[in-house]
Coordinates of C-alpha atoms in Angstrom, one line a residue:
X1 CA 27.1 25.6 -17.5
X2 CA 26.2 23.5 -14.6
X3 CA 23.0 24.1 -12.9
X4 CA 23.3 27.1 -10.6
X5 CA 26.1 28.8 -12.4
X6 CA 25.6 32.6 -12.8
X7 CA 27.6 34.9 -15.2
X8 CA 27.6 38.2 -13.1
X9 CA 29.8 41.4 -13.5
X10 CA 32.9 41.2 -11.8
X11 CA 33.4 43.7 -9.1
X12 CA 35.9 46.3 -9.3
X13 CA 39.3 45.9 -7.3
X14 CA 39.4 49.7 -6.7
X15 CA 36.9 51.6 -4.1
X16 CA 34.2 53.5 -5.6
X17 CA 35.6 57.0 -4.4
X18 CA 38.8 56.3 -6.6
X19 CA 36.5 55.9 -9.6
X20 CA 34.6 59.0 -9.4
X21 CA 37.8 60.9 -8.5
X22 CA 39.4 59.7 -11.8
X23 CA 36.1 60.5 -13.6
X24 CA 36.1 63.9 -12.3
X25 CA 40.0 64.5 -13.0
X26 CA 39.5 63.4 -16.6
X27 CA 36.3 65.8 -17.1
X28 CA 38.5 68.6 -15.7
X29 CA 41.0 67.6 -18.2
X30 CA 38.7 67.5 -21.0
X31 CA 37.2 70.8 -20.2
X32 CA 41.0 72.3 -20.1
X33 CA 41.9 70.6 -23.4
X34 CA 38.8 72.1 -25.2
X35 CA 39.5 75.7 -23.7
X36 CA 43.0 75.1 -24.7
X37 CA 42.1 73.9 -28.1
X38 CA 39.6 76.9 -28.5
X39 CA 42.0 79.6 -27.5
X40 CA 44.7 78.2 -29.7
X41 CA 42.4 77.9 -33.0
X42 CA 39.9 80.4 -32.1
X43 CA 40.1 82.1 -35.7
X44 CA 39.6 78.6 -37.5
X45 CA 37.1 77.0 -35.2
X46 CA 34.9 79.9 -34.3
X47 CA 32.7 79.9 -31.4
X48 CA 29.9 77.5 -32.9
X49 CA 32.4 74.7 -33.1
X50 CA 33.9 75.3 -29.7
X51 CA 30.4 75.2 -28.2
X52 CA 30.0 71.9 -29.8
X53 CA 33.0 70.7 -28.4
X54 CA 31.9 71.9 -25.0
X55 CA 28.7 70.1 -25.4
X56 CA 30.8 66.7 -25.9
X57 CA 32.2 67.3 -22.0
X58 CA 28.6 67.9 -20.8
X59 CA 27.3 64.9 -22.5
X60 CA 30.3 62.8 -21.1
X61 CA 29.5 64.2 -17.4
X62 CA 25.9 63.5 -17.9
X63 CA 26.5 59.8 -18.7
X64 CA 29.4 59.0 -16.3
X65 CA 28.5 61.3 -13.4
X66 CA 25.4 62.4 -11.5
X67 CA 22.9 65.0 -12.6
X68 CA 24.2 67.5 -10.3
X69 CA 27.7 66.9 -11.4
X70 CA 26.4 67.2 -15.0
X71 CA 24.7 70.4 -14.2
X72 CA 27.8 71.9 -12.7
X73 CA 29.8 71.0 -16.0
X74 CA 27.2 72.9 -17.9
X75 CA 27.7 75.8 -15.8
X76 CA 31.4 75.9 -16.0
X77 CA 31.2 75.6 -19.7
X78 CA 28.8 78.6 -20.1
X79 CA 31.2 80.3 -17.9
X80 CA 34.1 79.2 -20.1
X81 CA 32.4 80.2 -23.3
X82 CA 31.3 83.5 -22.1
X83 CA 34.7 84.5 -20.7
X84 CA 37.1 83.3 -23.3
X85 CA 35.4 83.2 -26.5
X86 CA 32.2 85.9 -26.4
X87 CA 33.0 89.3 -27.3
X88 CA 34.2 91.3 -25.6
X89 CA 36.6 88.4 -24.6
X90 CA 38.1 87.7 -21.2
X91 CA 35.5 89.3 -19.3
X92 CA 32.0 88.1 -18.4
X93 CA 30.3 90.8 -20.0
X94 CA 28.1 90.0 -23.0
X95 CA 27.9 92.9 -25.7
X96 CA 25.5 91.6 -28.2
X97 CA 22.2 89.9 -28.5
X98 CA 23.8 87.4 -30.6
X99 CA 26.0 86.2 -27.7
X100 CA 23.2 86.2 -25.2
X101 CA 21.3 83.8 -27.8
X102 CA 24.3 81.3 -28.1
X103 CA 24.7 81.4 -24.3
X104 CA 21.0 80.8 -23.6
X105 CA 20.7 78.0 -26.2
X106 CA 23.6 76.2 -25.0
X107 CA 22.4 76.4 -21.4
X108 CA 19.0 75.1 -22.3
X109 CA 20.3 72.4 -24.6
X110 CA 23.0 71.3 -22.0
X111 CA 20.5 71.1 -19.1
X112 CA 17.8 69.4 -21.3
X113 CA 20.5 66.7 -22.6
X114 CA 21.8 66.2 -19.6
X115 CA 18.3 65.6 -18.0
X116 CA 17.7 63.1 -20.9
X117 CA 20.9 61.4 -20.5
X118 CA 20.0 60.8 -16.5
X119 CA 16.8 59.4 -17.7
X120 CA 18.3 57.0 -20.2
X121 CA 21.0 56.0 -17.8
X122 CA 18.4 55.0 -15.0
X123 CA 16.4 53.0 -17.6
X124 CA 19.4 51.3 -18.8
X125 CA 20.6 50.3 -15.2
X126 CA 17.2 49.2 -14.4
X127 CA 17.2 47.1 -17.5
X128 CA 20.3 45.8 -16.6
X129 CA 19.3 45.2 -13.0
X130 CA 16.2 43.2 -14.4
X131 CA 18.2 41.0 -16.5
X132 CA 20.9 40.3 -13.7
X133 CA 17.9 39.5 -11.4
X134 CA 16.2 37.5 -14.1
X135 CA 19.4 35.4 -14.8
X136 CA 20.1 34.6 -11.0
X137 CA 16.4 33.5 -10.4
X138 CA 16.9 31.1 -13.5
X139 CA 20.1 29.9 -12.1
X140 CA 18.8 29.5 -8.5
X141 CA 15.9 27.5 -10.1
X142 CA 18.1 25.2 -12.2
X143 CA 20.2 24.6 -8.6
X144 CA 17.4 24.0 -6.5
X145 CA 15.5 21.6 -8.9
X146 CA 18.5 19.2 -8.4
X147 CA 18.5 19.0 -4.9
X148 CA 17.2 15.8 -3.3
X149 CA 16.5 16.8 0.4
X150 CA 15.2 20.1 1.9
X151 CA 18.5 20.8 3.9
X152 CA 20.5 20.5 0.9
X153 CA 18.1 22.8 -1.1
X154 CA 18.1 25.4 1.6
X155 CA 22.0 25.1 1.9
X156 CA 22.5 25.6 -1.9
X157 CA 20.3 28.6 -2.0
X158 CA 22.2 30.1 0.8
X159 CA 25.6 29.6 -0.8
X160 CA 24.6 30.7 -4.1
X161 CA 23.0 34.0 -3.0
X162 CA 26.7 34.5 -0.8
X163 CA 28.5 33.7 -3.9
X164 CA 27.0 36.1 -6.2
X165 CA 26.2 39.0 -4.0
X166 CA 28.2 38.4 -1.1
X167 CA 25.7 38.6 1.4
X168 CA 25.8 36.5 4.6
X169 CA 22.3 34.5 4.3
X170 CA 21.1 32.0 6.4
X171 CA 17.5 30.2 7.2
X172 CA 16.6 29.9 10.7
X173 CA 13.5 28.2 12.6
X174 CA 11.6 28.5 15.6
X175 CA 11.4 25.3 17.8
X176 CA 8.3 24.4 19.8
X177 CA 9.9 25.4 23.0
X178 CA 11.0 28.9 21.3
X179 CA 14.6 28.0 20.6
X180 CA 16.2 29.4 17.5
X181 CA 17.3 26.8 15.1
X182 CA 19.7 27.4 12.1
X183 CA 18.7 25.4 9.1
X184 CA 21.4 26.4 6.5
X185 CA 23.7 29.0 5.6
X186 CA 26.4 30.9 7.7
X187 CA 25.8 31.7 11.3
X188 CA 24.6 35.5 11.6
X189 CA 24.9 36.6 15.1
X190 CA 22.6 39.0 17.1
X191 CA 19.4 37.5 15.7
X192 CA 16.8 37.4 18.5
X193 CA 14.1 34.5 18.9
X194 CA 11.6 37.1 19.5
X195 CA 12.2 39.1 16.3
X196 CA 11.8 36.0 14.4
X197 CA 8.8 35.2 16.0
X198 CA 7.2 38.5 15.5
X199 CA 8.0 38.3 11.8
X200 CA 6.2 34.7 11.8
X201 CA 3.2 36.1 13.7
X202 CA 2.7 39.1 11.5
X203 CA 4.1 37.4 8.3
X204 CA 5.8 40.5 7.4
X205 CA 9.4 41.4 6.5
X206 CA 11.3 43.0 9.1
X207 CA 14.9 45.0 9.6
X208 CA 17.0 46.8 7.2
X209 CA 15.1 48.2 4.3
X210 CA 11.5 48.0 5.9
X211 CA 9.7 50.0 8.2
X212 CA 9.4 47.6 10.9
X213 CA 12.7 47.0 13.3
X214 CA 15.0 48.8 10.7
X215 CA 18.0 48.6 13.7
X216 CA 18.2 45.1 13.6
X217 CA 21.0 45.1 11.3
X218 CA 19.9 42.3 9.2
X219 CA 16.5 41.6 7.1
X220 CA 14.1 38.7 8.3
X221 CA 11.6 37.4 5.7
X222 CA 9.2 34.7 6.4
X223 CA 8.5 31.8 4.1
X224 CA 4.8 31.9 4.2
X225 CA 1.6 30.9 6.5
X226 CA 2.1 27.3 6.3
X227 CA 6.0 27.4 6.9
X228 CA 8.0 28.3 9.9
X229 CA 11.3 29.2 8.1
X230 CA 12.5 32.7 8.3
X231 CA 15.2 33.9 5.5
X232 CA 18.0 36.2 7.2
X233 CA 19.9 38.4 5.1
X234 CA 22.8 40.5 6.2
X235 CA 24.1 42.7 3.0
X236 CA 26.8 44.9 5.0
X237 CA 26.9 48.5 3.7
X238 CA 24.5 48.2 0.7
X239 CA 20.9 48.1 1.8
X240 CA 19.6 45.0 -0.6
X241 CA 16.1 46.0 -2.4
X242 CA 13.0 44.6 -0.5
X243 CA 11.5 43.6 -3.5
X244 CA 14.1 41.5 -4.7
X245 CA 14.4 39.7 -1.3
X246 CA 10.9 39.0 -1.4
X247 CA 11.2 37.3 -4.6
X248 CA 14.0 35.3 -3.2
X249 CA 12.3 34.1 -0.3
X250 CA 9.2 33.4 -2.3
X251 CA 11.5 31.1 -4.7
X252 CA 12.9 29.3 -1.9
X253 CA 9.7 28.9 0.0
X254 CA 8.0 27.3 -3.3
X255 CA 11.1 25.1 -4.0
X256 CA 10.9 24.0 -0.5
X257 CA 7.0 23.2 -0.5
X258 CA 7.5 21.5 -4.1
X259 CA 10.4 19.2 -2.8
X260 CA 8.3 18.4 0.4
X261 CA 5.3 17.2 -2.0
X262 CA 7.9 15.5 -4.0
X263 CA 9.2 13.4 -1.0
X264 CA 5.8 12.7 0.5
X265 CA 4.3 11.2 -3.0
X266 CA 7.5 9.2 -3.1
X267 CA 7.1 7.7 0.1
X268 CA 3.4 7.2 -0.6
X269 CA 4.3 5.4 -3.8
X270 CA 7.0 3.6 -2.2
X271 CA 4.8 2.3 0.6
X272 CA 2.1 1.1 -2.1
X273 CA 4.9 -0.9 -4.0
X274 CA 5.8 -2.6 -1.0
X275 CA 2.4 -3.4 0.0
X276 CA 1.9 -4.7 -3.7
X277 CA 5.0 -6.4 -3.8
X278 CA 4.2 -8.3 -0.3
X279 CA 0.9 -9.2 -1.9
X280 CA 2.1 -10.6 -5.0
X281 CA 4.6 -12.8 -3.2
X282 CA 1.9 -14.2 -0.7
X283 CA -0.1 -14.9 -4.1
X284 CA 2.9 -16.3 -5.6
X285 CA 3.8 -18.8 -2.8
X286 CA 0.1 -19.8 -2.5
X287 CA -0.3 -20.3 -6.2
X288 CA 3.1 -21.9 -7.3
X289 CA 4.0 -23.9 -4.3
X290 CA 0.8 -25.0 -2.9
X291 CA 0.0 -27.1 -6.3
X292 CA 3.3 -28.9 -6.6
X293 CA 3.4 -29.7 -2.9
X294 CA 0.1 -31.5 -2.9
X295 CA 1.0 -33.5 -6.0
X296 CA 4.3 -34.5 -4.3
X297 CA 2.5 -35.5 -1.1
X298 CA 0.0 -37.5 -2.7
X299 CA 2.7 -39.4 -4.9
X300 CA 4.6 -40.0 -1.9
X301 CA 1.5 -41.3 0.2
X302 CA 0.7 -43.7 -2.7
X303 CA 4.4 -45.2 -3.0
X304 CA 4.5 -45.5 0.9
X305 CA 1.3 -47.2 1.5
X306 CA 2.1 -50.8 1.3
X307 CA -1.4 -51.8 0.9
X308 CA -1.5 -50.3 -2.5
X309 CA 0.2 -52.7 -5.0
X310 CA 2.1 -50.7 -8.0
X311 CA 3.8 -52.4 -10.9
X312 CA 7.1 -50.9 -12.2
X313 CA 5.3 -48.6 -14.7
X314 CA 3.1 -46.9 -12.2
X315 CA 6.1 -46.7 -9.7
X316 CA 8.2 -45.2 -12.4
X317 CA 5.3 -42.6 -13.5
X318 CA 5.0 -41.6 -9.6
X319 CA 8.8 -41.0 -9.2
X320 CA 8.8 -39.2 -12.7
X321 CA 5.8 -37.0 -11.2
X322 CA 7.8 -36.4 -8.0
X323 CA 10.9 -35.5 -9.9
X324 CA 8.9 -33.2 -12.2
X325 CA 7.1 -31.3 -9.4
X326 CA 10.2 -31.2 -7.3
X327 CA 11.9 -29.5 -10.2
X328 CA 9.0 -26.9 -10.8
X329 CA 8.9 -26.1 -7.1
X330 CA 12.6 -25.4 -7.2
X331 CA 12.1 -23.2 -10.3
X332 CA 9.3 -21.1 -8.9
X333 CA 11.4 -20.8 -5.5
X334 CA 14.1 -19.5 -7.4
X335 CA 11.9 -17.1 -9.3
X336 CA 10.4 -15.7 -6.2
X337 CA 13.8 -15.4 -4.3
X338 CA 15.2 -13.7 -7.4
X339 CA 12.4 -11.3 -7.9
X340 CA 13.0 -10.3 -4.1
X341 CA 16.5 -9.5 -4.9
X342 CA 15.7 -7.7 -8.3
X343 CA 13.1 -5.4 -6.4
X344 CA 16.2 -4.0 -4.5
X345 CA 17.5 -2.7 -7.9
X346 CA 20.9 -2.7 -9.7
X347 CA 22.7 -2.1 -6.4
X348 CA 21.9 -5.8 -5.5
X349 CA 23.7 -7.1 -9.0
X350 CA 27.4 -8.3 -8.6
X351 CA 28.7 -7.0 -11.8
X352 CA 31.6 -8.4 -13.6
X353 CA 33.2 -9.2 -17.1
X354 CA 31.8 -12.5 -18.0
X355 CA 31.9 -14.8 -21.0
X356 CA 28.3 -15.4 -22.2
X357 CA 29.5 -18.7 -23.6
X358 CA 30.2 -20.4 -20.2
X359 CA 26.7 -19.2 -18.8
X360 CA 25.0 -20.8 -22.0
X361 CA 27.3 -24.1 -21.3
X362 CA 26.6 -23.9 -17.8
X363 CA 22.8 -23.7 -18.2
X364 CA 22.8 -26.6 -21.2
X365 CA 24.9 -29.1 -19.0
X366 CA 22.4 -28.7 -16.1
X367 CA 19.6 -29.8 -18.4
X368 CA 21.4 -32.6 -20.3
X369 CA 22.1 -34.0 -17.0
X370 CA 18.5 -34.7 -16.4
X371 CA 16.6 -37.8 -16.4
X372 CA 15.0 -38.5 -19.1
X373 CA 17.2 -36.3 -21.3
X374 CA 15.9 -33.3 -22.6
X375 CA 16.5 -32.4 -26.3
X376 CA 18.8 -29.0 -26.0
X377 CA 21.0 -27.7 -28.8
X378 CA 23.5 -25.1 -28.2
X379 CA 24.6 -22.8 -31.2
X380 CA 27.4 -20.5 -30.9
X381 CA 28.8 -18.4 -33.6
X382 CA 32.3 -19.4 -35.0
X383 CA 33.7 -16.2 -34.9
X384 CA 33.8 -16.1 -31.0
X385 CA 36.3 -19.0 -31.1
X386 CA 38.9 -16.5 -32.6
X387 CA 37.9 -13.5 -30.3
X388 CA 36.2 -13.9 -27.2
X389 CA 33.1 -11.5 -26.1
X390 CA 32.3 -10.4 -22.7
X391 CA 29.4 -9.0 -21.0
X392 CA 29.3 -7.0 -17.9
X393 CA 26.8 -9.0 -15.7
X394 CA 25.7 -11.0 -12.8
X395 CA 26.5 -14.4 -14.1
X396 CA 24.4 -16.2 -11.5
X397 CA 21.1 -14.4 -12.2
X398 CA 22.0 -14.2 -16.2
X399 CA 22.3 -18.1 -15.9
X400 CA 18.7 -18.0 -14.1
X401 CA 17.2 -15.8 -16.6
X402 CA 18.4 -18.1 -19.7
X403 CA 17.1 -21.2 -17.3
X404 CA 13.5 -19.2 -17.3
X405 CA 13.5 -18.9 -20.8
X406 CA 14.6 -22.8 -21.5
X407 CA 11.8 -23.8 -18.9
X408 CA 9.3 -21.8 -20.7
X409 CA 10.1 -23.0 -24.2
X410 CA 10.1 -26.9 -23.0
X411 CA 6.8 -26.4 -21.5
X412 CA 5.3 -24.9 -24.7
X413 CA 7.1 -26.9 -27.1
X414 CA 5.5 -29.6 -29.6
X415 CA 6.5 -32.9 -28.2
X416 CA 9.4 -34.5 -29.6
X417 CA 11.0 -31.2 -31.0
X418 CA 14.2 -29.7 -29.4
X419 CA 15.0 -26.4 -28.1
X420 CA 17.5 -24.3 -29.4
X421 CA 20.0 -21.7 -27.4
X422 CA 21.4 -19.5 -30.1
X423 CA 23.8 -16.9 -29.3
X424 CA 24.8 -14.2 -32.2
X425 CA 26.3 -10.6 -32.6
X426 CA 24.5 -7.8 -33.8
X427 CA 26.1 -4.6 -34.3
X428 CA 26.3 -3.6 -30.6
X429 CA 24.5 -6.1 -29.2
X430 CA 25.0 -9.7 -28.1
X431 CA 21.9 -11.7 -28.8
X432 CA 21.0 -14.7 -26.6
X433 CA 17.8 -16.3 -28.2
X434 CA 16.0 -19.4 -27.0
X435 CA 13.6 -21.2 -30.1
X436 CA 11.1 -23.8 -29.6
X437 CA 8.5 -25.3 -32.2
X438 CA 5.1 -25.0 -30.4
X439 CA 1.7 -22.8 -30.2
X440 CA 3.7 -19.5 -29.8
X441 CA 2.4 -16.3 -27.8
X442 CA -0.9 -14.9 -28.2
X443 CA -1.0 -11.7 -30.3
X444 CA -1.4 -9.6 -27.5
X445 CA 1.5 -11.3 -25.4
X446 CA 4.1 -9.0 -26.6
X447 CA 2.6 -6.0 -24.9
X448 CA 1.2 -7.8 -22.0
X449 CA 3.7 -10.5 -21.1
X450 CA 6.0 -8.1 -19.3
X451 CA 3.3 -6.6 -17.0
X452 CA 4.6 -8.3 -14.1
X453 CA 2.9 -9.5 -11.0
X454 CA -0.4 -10.3 -12.5
X455 CA -2.8 -12.9 -11.0
X456 CA -2.8 -16.1 -13.3
X457 CA -5.7 -17.3 -15.2
X458 CA -7.9 -20.0 -13.9
X459 CA -6.7 -23.4 -14.4
X460 CA -3.2 -22.3 -15.5
X461 CA -0.1 -23.6 -13.7
X462 CA 2.6 -21.1 -12.8
X463 CA 2.5 -17.6 -11.4
X464 CA 3.9 -16.4 -14.8
X465 CA 7.2 -14.5 -13.0
X466 CA 9.7 -16.2 -15.5
X467 CA 9.4 -13.5 -18.3
X468 CA 8.8 -10.9 -15.7
X469 CA 12.1 -11.8 -14.0
X470 CA 14.0 -11.9 -17.4
X471 CA 12.6 -8.4 -18.5
X472 CA 13.7 -6.8 -15.1
X473 CA 17.1 -8.4 -15.1
X474 CA 17.7 -7.4 -18.6
X475 CA 16.9 -4.0 -18.1
X476 CA 19.3 -3.6 -15.0
X477 CA 21.8 -4.7 -17.4
X478 CA 21.0 -2.2 -20.0
X479 CA 19.7 -4.4 -22.3
X480 CA 16.3 -5.4 -23.9
X481 CA 14.1 -8.6 -24.6
X482 CA 12.5 -9.1 -27.6
X483 CA 9.6 -11.9 -28.5
X484 CA 9.1 -12.8 -32.2
X485 CA 8.4 -15.6 -34.5
X486 CA 11.4 -16.8 -36.5
X487 CA 11.6 -17.1 -40.7
X488 CA 10.9 -21.2 -40.0
X489 CA 7.7 -20.5 -37.7
X490 CA 9.4 -21.2 -34.4
X491 CA 8.9 -18.8 -31.4
X492 CA 12.1 -16.9 -30.3
X493 CA 12.7 -15.2 -27.1
X494 CA 15.8 -13.1 -27.2
X495 CA 17.8 -11.1 -24.5
X496 CA 19.8 -8.2 -26.1
X497 CA 22.9 -7.2 -24.1
X498 CA 25.6 -4.6 -24.7
X499 CA 29.0 -6.3 -25.0
X500 CA 32.8 -5.8 -25.5
X501 CA 35.5 -7.5 -27.6
X502 CA 37.9 -9.3 -24.9
X503 CA 40.7 -7.8 -26.7
X504 CA 39.5 -4.1 -26.6
X505 CA 38.7 -4.5 -22.8
X506 CA 42.5 -5.1 -22.3
X507 CA 43.4 -2.0 -24.1
X508 CA 40.9 0.2 -22.0
X509 CA 42.6 2.4 -19.3
X510 CA 41.9 1.0 -15.9

């Protein structure tokens, strides 16, 4: 059952007067049948059995008809018993005390049972109505909880009430100039602005079912002191229960207030997040770009100063420093631009079925072209040579994430040791891992590494956005990141992504 669904008794296709006529005819037929049966088998049944049969007719009338009709049935039954079965028969005269006692007891018992049955029926109807209203309010609460805007909430509530009860329902509001504005629901004619203003001023329900302005033809119920909305209900011939309408108005008003608060809170959080993000970007630009730019500028000044004599080794060292700082600056710039893009969310990703092998080979090729060469090893599983795997991903950003892990491994590896990129298949996950031999991460780093946008410690280089970007990107791809130490003591950072076999993807319906 979807939110807002409500099982209510289907309305009968026949008008109420036809149902009542059918019940009365059935009752008359029952009395006639009991009378005919009693006359036919009087000697076998006796007065006692026949009296019990008439009592069944009275009970039936008390349950299905009103109290007055049940009382009339009891009187007719007494007359029939007296006329047809009490000596002397076929007269209204009662000859014996025993007959008087029988008739009197039957009359008292019929009246008592009819009254008790009417009370029981009223209690059952009240219980059914309470249960129906409870189910209605529960279904309405489920429906309102799914709405994202106040306009949609009010419109859904009006449509739900109309679908369940068939009432014309709308929500109106008075503008500052006193104009009547319909916010939701079906248009209801003949609503005057002054009546809505009166209901708002006195915070009282007016119209049908109330003591104030009953001639309006509709019921007006204000939402509350702090709100300007008014619920308008036109129920047709059936006058709605005022208590029920007040509960309905209260629930709509509370849902509206709650949604206003949620929207305001979300706006405050968004503004705070944007302010935090801008502050972080400024810090990143200051920390990650000023240092390499200063180093590059110093190296360029030395190389361009003709008064400074440099040998070949010194010149090569300065050129390598320039190359390293330029490479670091490029990576820092890409990190910041990627973080800006990821802040938009999954909608900014260009997802398509891509080969992870191609992404790995593309990243490895970039590093192997550097001078001096970087010891980078790639290990792909043999199984993928026979059956290709595909991942739905943004290939450019995924390559950037893998490059971040490689850069991190290169920065913290022991000198002369290689960095390995390994691809494995684990159950439903494709795992891209980067291994390096080095000091590894601190014990608490597995918890704190992904707390993005932290201020770097004094004396450390880099703003530390790399792992934060990797973590955010993998989450947007439906995966996860894991930091651990491998069996041979190397540090391992893994990206785990959902995948499909290429052959299975081709068999899927488009």
